[in-house]
Coordinates of C-alpha atoms in Angstrom, one line a residue:
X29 CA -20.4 -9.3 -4.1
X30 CA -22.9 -11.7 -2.6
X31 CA -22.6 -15.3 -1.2
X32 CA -23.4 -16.2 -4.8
X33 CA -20.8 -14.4 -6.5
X34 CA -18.2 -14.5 -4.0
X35 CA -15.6 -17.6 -5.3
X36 CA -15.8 -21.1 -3.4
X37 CA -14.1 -22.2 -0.1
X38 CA -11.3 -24.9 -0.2
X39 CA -13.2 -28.0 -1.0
X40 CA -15.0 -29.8 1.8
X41 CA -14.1 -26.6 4.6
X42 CA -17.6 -24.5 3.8
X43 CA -18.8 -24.4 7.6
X44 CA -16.6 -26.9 9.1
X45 CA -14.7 -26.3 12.1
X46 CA -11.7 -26.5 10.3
X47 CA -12.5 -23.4 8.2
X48 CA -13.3 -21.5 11.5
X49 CA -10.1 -22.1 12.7
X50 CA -8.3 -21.0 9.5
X51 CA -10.5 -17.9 9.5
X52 CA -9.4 -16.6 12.7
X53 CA -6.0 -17.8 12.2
X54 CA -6.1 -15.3 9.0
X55 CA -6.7 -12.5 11.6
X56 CA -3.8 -13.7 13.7
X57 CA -1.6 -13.8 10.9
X58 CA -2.7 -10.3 9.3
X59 CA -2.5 -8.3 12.2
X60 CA 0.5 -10.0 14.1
X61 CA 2.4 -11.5 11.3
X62 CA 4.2 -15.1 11.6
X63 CA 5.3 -15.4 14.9
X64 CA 1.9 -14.3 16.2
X65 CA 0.2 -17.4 14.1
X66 CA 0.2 -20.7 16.6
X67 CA -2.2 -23.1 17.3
X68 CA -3.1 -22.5 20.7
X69 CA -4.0 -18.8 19.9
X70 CA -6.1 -19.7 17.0
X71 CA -7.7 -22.3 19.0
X72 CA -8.2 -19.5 21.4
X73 CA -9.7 -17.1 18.9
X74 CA -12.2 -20.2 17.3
X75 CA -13.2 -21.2 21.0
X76 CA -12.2 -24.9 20.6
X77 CA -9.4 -26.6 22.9
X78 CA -5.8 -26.6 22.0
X79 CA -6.2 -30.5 21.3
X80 CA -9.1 -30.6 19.0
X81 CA -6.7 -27.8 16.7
X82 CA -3.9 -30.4 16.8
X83 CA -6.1 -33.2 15.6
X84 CA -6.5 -30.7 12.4
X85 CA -3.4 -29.1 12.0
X86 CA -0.1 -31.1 12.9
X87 CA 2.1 -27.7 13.7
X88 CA 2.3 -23.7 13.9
X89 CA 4.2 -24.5 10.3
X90 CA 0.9 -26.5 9.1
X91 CA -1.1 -24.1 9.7
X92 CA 0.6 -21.1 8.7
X93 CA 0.9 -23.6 5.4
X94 CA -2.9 -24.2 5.2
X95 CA -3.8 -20.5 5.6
X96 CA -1.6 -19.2 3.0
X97 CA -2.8 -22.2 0.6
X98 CA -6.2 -21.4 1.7
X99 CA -5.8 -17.5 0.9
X100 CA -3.5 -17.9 -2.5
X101 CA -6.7 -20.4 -3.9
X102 CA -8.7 -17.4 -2.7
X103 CA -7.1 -14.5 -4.2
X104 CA -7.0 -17.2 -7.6
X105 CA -10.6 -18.2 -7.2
X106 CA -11.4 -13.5 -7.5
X107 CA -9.2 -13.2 -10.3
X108 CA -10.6 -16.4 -12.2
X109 CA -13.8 -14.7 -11.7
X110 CA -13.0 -11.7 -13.4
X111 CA -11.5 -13.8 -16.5
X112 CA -14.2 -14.7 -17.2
X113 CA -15.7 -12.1 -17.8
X114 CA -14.0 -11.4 -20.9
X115 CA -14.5 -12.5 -24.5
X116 CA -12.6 -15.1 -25.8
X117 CA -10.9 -12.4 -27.9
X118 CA -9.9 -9.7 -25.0
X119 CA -6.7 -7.8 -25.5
X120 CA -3.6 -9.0 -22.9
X121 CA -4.1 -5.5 -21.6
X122 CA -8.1 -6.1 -20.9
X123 CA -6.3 -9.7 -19.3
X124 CA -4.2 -7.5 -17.0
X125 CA -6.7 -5.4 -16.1
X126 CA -9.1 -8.3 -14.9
X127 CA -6.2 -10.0 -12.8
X128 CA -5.8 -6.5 -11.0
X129 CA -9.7 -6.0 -10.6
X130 CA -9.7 -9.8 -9.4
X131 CA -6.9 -8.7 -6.7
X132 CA -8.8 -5.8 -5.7
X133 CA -11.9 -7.1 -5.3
X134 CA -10.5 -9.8 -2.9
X135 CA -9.5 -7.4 -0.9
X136 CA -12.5 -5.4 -1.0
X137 CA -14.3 -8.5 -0.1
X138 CA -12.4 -9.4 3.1
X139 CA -9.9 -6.8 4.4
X140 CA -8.9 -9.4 7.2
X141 CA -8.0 -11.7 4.2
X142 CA -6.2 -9.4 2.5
X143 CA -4.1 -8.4 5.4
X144 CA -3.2 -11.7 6.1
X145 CA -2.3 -12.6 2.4
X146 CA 0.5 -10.3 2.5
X147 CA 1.9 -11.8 5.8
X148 CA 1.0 -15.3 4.2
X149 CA 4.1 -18.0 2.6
X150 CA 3.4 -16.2 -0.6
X151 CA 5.9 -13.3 1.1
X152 CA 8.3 -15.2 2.7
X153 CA 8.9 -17.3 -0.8
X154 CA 8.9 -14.3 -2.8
X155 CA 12.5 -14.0 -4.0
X156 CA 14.4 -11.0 -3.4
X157 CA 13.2 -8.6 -6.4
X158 CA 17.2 -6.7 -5.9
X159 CA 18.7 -9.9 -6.4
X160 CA 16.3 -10.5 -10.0
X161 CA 16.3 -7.4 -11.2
X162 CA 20.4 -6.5 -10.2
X163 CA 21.6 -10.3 -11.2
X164 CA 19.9 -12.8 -14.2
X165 CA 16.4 -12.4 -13.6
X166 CA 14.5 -15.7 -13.3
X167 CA 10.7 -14.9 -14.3
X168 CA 9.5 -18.5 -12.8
X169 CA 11.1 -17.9 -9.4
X170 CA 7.8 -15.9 -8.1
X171 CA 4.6 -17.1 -6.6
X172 CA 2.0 -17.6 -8.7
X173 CA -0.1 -15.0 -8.4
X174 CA 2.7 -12.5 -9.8
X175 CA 3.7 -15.5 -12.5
X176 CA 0.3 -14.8 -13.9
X177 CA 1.4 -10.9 -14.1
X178 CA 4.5 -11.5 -15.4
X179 CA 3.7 -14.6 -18.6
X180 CA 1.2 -11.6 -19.2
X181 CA 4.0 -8.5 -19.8
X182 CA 6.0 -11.0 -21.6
X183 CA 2.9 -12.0 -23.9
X184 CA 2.7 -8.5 -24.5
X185 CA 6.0 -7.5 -25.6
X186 CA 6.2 -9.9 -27.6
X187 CA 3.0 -8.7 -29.5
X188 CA 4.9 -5.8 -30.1
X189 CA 7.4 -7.0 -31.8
X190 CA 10.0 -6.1 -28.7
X191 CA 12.8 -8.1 -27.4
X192 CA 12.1 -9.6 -24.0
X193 CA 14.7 -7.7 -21.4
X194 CA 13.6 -10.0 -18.3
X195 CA 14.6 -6.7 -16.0
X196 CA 12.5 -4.4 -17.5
X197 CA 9.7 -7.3 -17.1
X198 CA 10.4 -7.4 -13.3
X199 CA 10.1 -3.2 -13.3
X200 CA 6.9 -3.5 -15.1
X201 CA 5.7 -5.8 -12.7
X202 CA 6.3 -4.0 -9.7
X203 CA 4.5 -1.5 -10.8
X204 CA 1.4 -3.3 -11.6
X205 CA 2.1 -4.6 -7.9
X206 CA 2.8 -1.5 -6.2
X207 CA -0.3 0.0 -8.0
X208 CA -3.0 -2.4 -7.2
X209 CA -1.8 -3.5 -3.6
X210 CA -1.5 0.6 -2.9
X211 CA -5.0 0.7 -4.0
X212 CA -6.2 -2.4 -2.1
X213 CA -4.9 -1.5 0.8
X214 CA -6.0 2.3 0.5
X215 CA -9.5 1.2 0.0
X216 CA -9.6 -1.1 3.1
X217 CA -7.4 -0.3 6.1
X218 CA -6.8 3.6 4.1
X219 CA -8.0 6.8 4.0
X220 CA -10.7 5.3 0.9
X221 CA -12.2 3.3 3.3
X222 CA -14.4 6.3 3.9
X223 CA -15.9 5.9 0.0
X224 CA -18.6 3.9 -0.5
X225 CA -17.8 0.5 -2.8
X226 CA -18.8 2.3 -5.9
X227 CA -16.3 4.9 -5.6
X228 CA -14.0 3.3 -4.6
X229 CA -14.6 0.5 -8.1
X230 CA -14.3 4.0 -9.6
X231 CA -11.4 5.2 -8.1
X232 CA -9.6 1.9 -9.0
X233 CA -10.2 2.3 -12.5
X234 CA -9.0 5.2 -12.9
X235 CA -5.9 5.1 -11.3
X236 CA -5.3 1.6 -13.5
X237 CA -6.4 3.1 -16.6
X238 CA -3.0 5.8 -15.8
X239 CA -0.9 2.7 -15.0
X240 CA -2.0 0.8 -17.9
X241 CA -1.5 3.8 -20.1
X242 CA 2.6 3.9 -19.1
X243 CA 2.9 0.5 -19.0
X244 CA 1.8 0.1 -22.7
X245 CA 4.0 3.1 -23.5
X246 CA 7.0 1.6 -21.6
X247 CA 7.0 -1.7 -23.0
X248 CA 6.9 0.0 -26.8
X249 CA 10.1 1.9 -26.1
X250 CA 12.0 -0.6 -24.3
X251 CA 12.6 0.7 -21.7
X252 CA 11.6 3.2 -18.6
X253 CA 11.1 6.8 -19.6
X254 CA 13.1 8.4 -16.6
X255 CA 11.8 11.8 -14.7
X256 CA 13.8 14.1 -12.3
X257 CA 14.7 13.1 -9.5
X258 CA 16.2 9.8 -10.4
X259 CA 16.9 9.0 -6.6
X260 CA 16.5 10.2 -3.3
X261 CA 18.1 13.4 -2.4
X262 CA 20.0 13.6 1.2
X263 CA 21.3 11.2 3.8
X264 CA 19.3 7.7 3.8
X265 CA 17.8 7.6 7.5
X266 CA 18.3 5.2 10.4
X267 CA 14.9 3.3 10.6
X268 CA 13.3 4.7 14.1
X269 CA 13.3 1.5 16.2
X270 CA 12.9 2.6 20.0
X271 CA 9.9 1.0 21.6
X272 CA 7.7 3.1 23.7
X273 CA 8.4 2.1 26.8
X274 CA 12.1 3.1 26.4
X275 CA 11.3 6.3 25.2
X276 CA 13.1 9.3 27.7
X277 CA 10.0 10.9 29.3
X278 CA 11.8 13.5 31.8
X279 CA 9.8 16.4 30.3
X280 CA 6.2 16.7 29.6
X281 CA 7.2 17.1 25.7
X282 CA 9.1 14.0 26.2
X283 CA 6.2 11.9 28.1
X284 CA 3.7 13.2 25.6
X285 CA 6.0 11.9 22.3
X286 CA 6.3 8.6 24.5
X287 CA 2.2 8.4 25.1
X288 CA 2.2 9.0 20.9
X289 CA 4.6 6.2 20.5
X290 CA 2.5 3.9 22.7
X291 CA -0.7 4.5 20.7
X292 CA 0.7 4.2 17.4
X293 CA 2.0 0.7 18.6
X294 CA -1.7 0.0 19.9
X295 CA -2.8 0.8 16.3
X296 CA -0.2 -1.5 14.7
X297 CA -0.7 -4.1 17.0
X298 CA -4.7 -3.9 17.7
X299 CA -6.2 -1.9 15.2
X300 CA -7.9 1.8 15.6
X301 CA -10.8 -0.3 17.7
X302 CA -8.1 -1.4 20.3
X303 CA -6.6 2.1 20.6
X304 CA -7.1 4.2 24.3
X305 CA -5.9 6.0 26.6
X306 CA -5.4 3.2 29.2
X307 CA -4.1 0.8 25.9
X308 CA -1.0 3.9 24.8
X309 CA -0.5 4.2 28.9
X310 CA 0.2 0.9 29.4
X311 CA 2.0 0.3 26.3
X312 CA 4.6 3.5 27.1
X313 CA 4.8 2.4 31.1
X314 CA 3.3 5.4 31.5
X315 CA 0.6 5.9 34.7
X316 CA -2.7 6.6 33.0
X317 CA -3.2 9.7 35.2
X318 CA -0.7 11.3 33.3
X319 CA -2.3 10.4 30.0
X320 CA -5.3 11.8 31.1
X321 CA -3.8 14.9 32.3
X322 CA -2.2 15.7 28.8
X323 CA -5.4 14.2 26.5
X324 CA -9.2 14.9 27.1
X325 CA -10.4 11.2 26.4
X326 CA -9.9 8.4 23.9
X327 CA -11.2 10.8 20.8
X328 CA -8.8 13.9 21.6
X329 CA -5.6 11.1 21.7
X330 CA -6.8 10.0 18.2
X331 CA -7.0 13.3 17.0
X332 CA -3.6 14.2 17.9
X333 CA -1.8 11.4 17.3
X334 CA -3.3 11.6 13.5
X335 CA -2.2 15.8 13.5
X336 CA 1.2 14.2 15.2
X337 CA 2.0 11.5 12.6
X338 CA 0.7 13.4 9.6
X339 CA 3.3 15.9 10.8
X340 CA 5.7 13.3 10.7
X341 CA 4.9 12.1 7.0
X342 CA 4.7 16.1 6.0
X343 CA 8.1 17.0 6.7
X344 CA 9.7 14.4 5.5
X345 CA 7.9 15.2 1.8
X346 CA 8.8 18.9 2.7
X347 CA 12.3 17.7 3.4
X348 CA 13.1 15.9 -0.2
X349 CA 11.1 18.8 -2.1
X350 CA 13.3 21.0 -0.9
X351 CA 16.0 19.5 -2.9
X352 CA 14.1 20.1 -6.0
X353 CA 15.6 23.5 -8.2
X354 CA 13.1 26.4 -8.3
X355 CA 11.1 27.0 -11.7
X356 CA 11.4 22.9 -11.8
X357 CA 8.3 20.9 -13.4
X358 CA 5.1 19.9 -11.5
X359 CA 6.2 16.6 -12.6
X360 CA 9.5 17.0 -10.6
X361 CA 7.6 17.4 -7.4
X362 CA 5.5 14.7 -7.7
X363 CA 7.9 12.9 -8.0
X364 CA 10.6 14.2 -4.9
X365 CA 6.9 14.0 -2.9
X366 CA 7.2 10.1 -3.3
X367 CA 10.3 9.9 -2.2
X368 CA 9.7 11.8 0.8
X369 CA 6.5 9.6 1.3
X370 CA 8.6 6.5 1.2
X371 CA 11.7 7.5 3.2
X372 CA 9.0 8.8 5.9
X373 CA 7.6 5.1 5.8
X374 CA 10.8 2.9 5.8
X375 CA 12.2 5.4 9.1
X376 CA 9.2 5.1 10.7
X377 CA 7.2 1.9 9.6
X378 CA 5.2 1.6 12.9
X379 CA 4.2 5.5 12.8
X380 CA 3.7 5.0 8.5
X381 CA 1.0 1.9 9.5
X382 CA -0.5 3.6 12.2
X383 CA -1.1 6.8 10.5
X384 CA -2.6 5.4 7.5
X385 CA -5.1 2.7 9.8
X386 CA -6.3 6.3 11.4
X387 CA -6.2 8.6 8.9
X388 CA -10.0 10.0 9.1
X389 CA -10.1 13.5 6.3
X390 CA -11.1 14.1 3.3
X391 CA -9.5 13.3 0.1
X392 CA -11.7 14.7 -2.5
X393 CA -11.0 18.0 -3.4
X394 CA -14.6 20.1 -4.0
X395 CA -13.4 22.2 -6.9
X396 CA -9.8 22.3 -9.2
X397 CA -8.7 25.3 -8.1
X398 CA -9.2 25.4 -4.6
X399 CA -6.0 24.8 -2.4
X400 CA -7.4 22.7 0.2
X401 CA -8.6 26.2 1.9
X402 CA -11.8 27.9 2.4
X403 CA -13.5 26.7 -0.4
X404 CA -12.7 22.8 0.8
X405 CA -15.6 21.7 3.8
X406 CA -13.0 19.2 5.6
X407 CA -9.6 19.4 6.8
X408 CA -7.4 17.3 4.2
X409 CA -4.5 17.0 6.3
X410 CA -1.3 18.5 5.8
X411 CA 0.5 15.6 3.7
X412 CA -2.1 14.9 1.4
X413 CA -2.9 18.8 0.7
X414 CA 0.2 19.5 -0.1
X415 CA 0.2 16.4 -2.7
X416 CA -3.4 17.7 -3.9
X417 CA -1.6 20.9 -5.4
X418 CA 1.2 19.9 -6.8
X419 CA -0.4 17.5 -9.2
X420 CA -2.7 20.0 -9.4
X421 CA -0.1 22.8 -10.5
X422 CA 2.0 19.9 -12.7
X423 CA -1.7 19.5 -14.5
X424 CA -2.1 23.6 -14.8
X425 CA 1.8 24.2 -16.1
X426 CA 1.0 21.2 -18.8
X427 CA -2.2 23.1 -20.0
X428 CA -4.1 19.3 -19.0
X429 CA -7.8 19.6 -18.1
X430 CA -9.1 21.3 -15.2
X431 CA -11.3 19.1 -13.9
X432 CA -12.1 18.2 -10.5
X433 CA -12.7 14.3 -11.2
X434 CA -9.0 14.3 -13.1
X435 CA -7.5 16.2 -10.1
X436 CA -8.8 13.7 -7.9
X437 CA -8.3 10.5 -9.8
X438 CA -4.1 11.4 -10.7
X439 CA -3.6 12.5 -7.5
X440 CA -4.8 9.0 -6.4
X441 CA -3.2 6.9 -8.9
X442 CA 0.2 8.5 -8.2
X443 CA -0.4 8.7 -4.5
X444 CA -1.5 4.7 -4.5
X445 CA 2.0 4.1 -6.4
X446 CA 4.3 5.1 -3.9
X447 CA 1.8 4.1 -1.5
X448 CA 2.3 0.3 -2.3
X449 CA 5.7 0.5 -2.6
X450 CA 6.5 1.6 1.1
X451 CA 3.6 -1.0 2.2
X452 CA 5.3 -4.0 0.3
X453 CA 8.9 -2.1 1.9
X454 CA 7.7 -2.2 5.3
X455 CA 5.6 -5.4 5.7
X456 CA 5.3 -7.2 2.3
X457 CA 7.6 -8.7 -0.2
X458 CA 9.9 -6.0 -0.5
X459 CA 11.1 -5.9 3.3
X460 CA 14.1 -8.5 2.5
X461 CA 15.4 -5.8 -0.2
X462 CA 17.6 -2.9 1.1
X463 CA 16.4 0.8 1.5
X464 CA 18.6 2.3 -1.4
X465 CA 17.2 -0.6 -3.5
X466 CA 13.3 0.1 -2.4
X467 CA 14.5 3.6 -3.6
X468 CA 15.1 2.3 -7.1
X469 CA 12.9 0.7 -7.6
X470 CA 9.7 3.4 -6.3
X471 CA 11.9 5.7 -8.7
X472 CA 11.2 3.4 -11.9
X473 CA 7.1 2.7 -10.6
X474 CA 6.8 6.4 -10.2
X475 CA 8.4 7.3 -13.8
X476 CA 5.6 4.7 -15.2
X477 CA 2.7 6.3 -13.3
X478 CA 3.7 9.7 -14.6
X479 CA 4.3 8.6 -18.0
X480 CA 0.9 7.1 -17.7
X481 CA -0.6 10.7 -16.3
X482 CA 1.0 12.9 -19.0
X483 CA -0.9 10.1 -21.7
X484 CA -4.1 10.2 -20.4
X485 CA -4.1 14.1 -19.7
X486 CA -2.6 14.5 -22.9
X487 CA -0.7 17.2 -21.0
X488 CA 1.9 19.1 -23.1
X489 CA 6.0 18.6 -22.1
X490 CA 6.9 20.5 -19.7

């Protein structure tokens, strides 16, 4: 999108030093959250004094006000954009797709933005989706942003002649939520970062295309079409909450697990670029001799940590699919693999965020049938090969199409689900909700992604 294209700044900020200073408070507020968003650390970031910041914004509240006004007009002005695109006669469902293109282009734009967005007032004010969905749903209680979403699934049951259940609304909704912020946030601070913007446009398509395909579907029935496993298998985990520096470190195991701990709290805190050997030290209390005697350089502590956290994520998958019956569906897998996913990010959010940031391998697969072995050039990591072939065995039991695009493209619509779900569980709207509810609720977005899959495949029941 060029300069051109791209919408217009708030009125009367375009290259005034009141912008700048809302700019890099946006990078403040995306990387650090709320309490790292005051006016003497903007200042800081803008290179003006502390005074001159006060004479434009009257309080840390102000400004954290201002930037989330300045970045909900923002995300509006992408959207708007996209609407307009459209003939005057487009279908709801060509409406939809044009507010999530608009939401995925923003973040496309501006990764730094988009980061910040979800950190932005638009969060905190988002009411408690347990609360709506559990108690009498009240559809004008959400930012709006979502309110667009939401007039837009009424709109459309209605045109289909179906009663308006405001829960089912609210489930519809997350999905469309979970599916385009999984994707936004998969193509900038993700693994699709690596694509070029073509594929990843591509890539986004796609994936919609599935959501939009169990969305219609869902909406016709009245109600969610419900897959095995309904809900987590297994003892809900304690979230991991021990700092790095209070890590034991009494054996070299022990020191090197603290020194993993440390970096991954670098990469939450300063981003892949920030992250060494000195930075994890320092952040464990650990002398950086002795992270130098156990890694071979900034690169080699990278490496590891990604092998180390993708471990992690791994077992925890392995862990709920073992719960799954032998001789069950592909579709049964997929869906205990979510699971899995999410409990591995809502035990572990700093180790979830870090590994995603660094997550460097391939995710295209070069042929159908390969299994992420010798046929495949680059290592795919253990977590997402193991994904790869189950949606690529659910797709062989159903008879679906053997293709290497459709391989690639389910696996990322159904990946990006889940995805968005434990991103909004661990940093975005859905962190005031409890973990069996975030359970729930990934278990209803995952049965409308796989409904989705088995339409556009045209796969045969399982």
């Amino acid at each position: 999108m060029n300069a051109e294209q791209r919408p217009a700044s708030p009125t009367g900020l375009t290259g005034s030093t009141k912008l700048h200073l809302l700019d890099q408070a946006t990078r403040l507020l995306g990387r650090g959250g709320r309490d790292a968003l005051t006016i003497p650390a903007a200042a800081d970031l803008a290179g003006i004094t502390v005074d001159e910041a006060k004479t434009l914004f009257s309080s840390d509240e102000d400004l954290y006000s201002e930037v989330s006004a300045f970045l909900d007009e923002r995300l509006r002005g992408f959207v708007d954009q996209e609407l307009t695109k459209l003939p005057a006669d487009a279908s709801l469902t060509q409406k939809l797709r044009a507010n999530a293109t608009g939401y995925f282009n923003q973040a496309l734009d501006n990764p730094t933005y988009f980061a910040a967005y979800s950190r932005s007032r638009v969060a905190h004010q988002f009411p408690s989706f347990e609360e709506q969905v559990d108690n009498a749903p009240d559809l004008d209680a959400f930012p709006p942003a979502t309110t667009r979403i939401i007039r837009l699934l009424v709109e459309l049951t209605e045109e289909m002649g179906m009663p308006v259940d405001k829960a089912l609304i609210l489930r519809e909704t997350m999905a469309v939520l979970s599916e385009i912020h999984g994707l936004a946030h998969l193509a900038t601070f993700g693994i699709m970062r690596h694509l070029s913007p073509t594929a990843k446009r591509q890539t986004f398509q796609a994936a919609l295309q599935t959501l939009l395909s169990g969305l219609v579907d869902t909406i016709k029935e009245g109600h969610v079409l419900a897959f095995e496993p309904e809900h987590i298998k297994g003892e809900l985990l304690e979230p991991f909450t021990t700092k790095a520096k209070d890590m034991p470190r009494d054996t070299r195991d022990e020191v090197r697990e603290a020194l993993f701990r440390g970096a991954a709290e670098v990469v939450v805190a300063r981003s892949v670029a920030g992250l060494t050997l000195e930075a994890a030290a320092e952040q464990a209390g650990l002398p950086v001799s002795t992270a130098r005697q156990l890694f071979d350089g900034d690169a080699a502590l990278l490496h590891e940590l990604e092998v180390h956290l993708d471990e992690a994520n791994t077992q925890a998958i392995l862990r709920q699919s073992s719960f799954v019956s032998e001789g069950s569906p592909g579709l049964t897998y997929i869906k205990a693999t979510g699971f899995g996913y999410l409990q591995y990010a809502l035990t572990d959010p700093v180790g979830f965020v870090a590994l995603i940031e660094i997550s460097s391998r391939s995710i295209v697969p070069v042929s159908f049938d390969d299994e992420g072995g010798t046929a495949q050039p680059f290592d795919m990591g253990k977590a997402f090969t193991f994904l790869m072939n189950i949606v690529r065995d659910a797709i062989s039991q159903s008879e679906g199409p053997r293709s290497t695009w459709v391989l690639y493209t389910q696996m990322m619509a159904l990946w990006a689900s889940i995805h968005g779900v434990s991103q909004l569980a661990t940093i975005g709207v859905l962190t005031y909700d409890n973990q069996d509810f975030s359970y729930r609720i990934a278990s209803r977005v995952m049965d409308i992604l796989l409904r989705g899959m088995i339409n556009i495949l045209e796969l045969r029941p399982q």
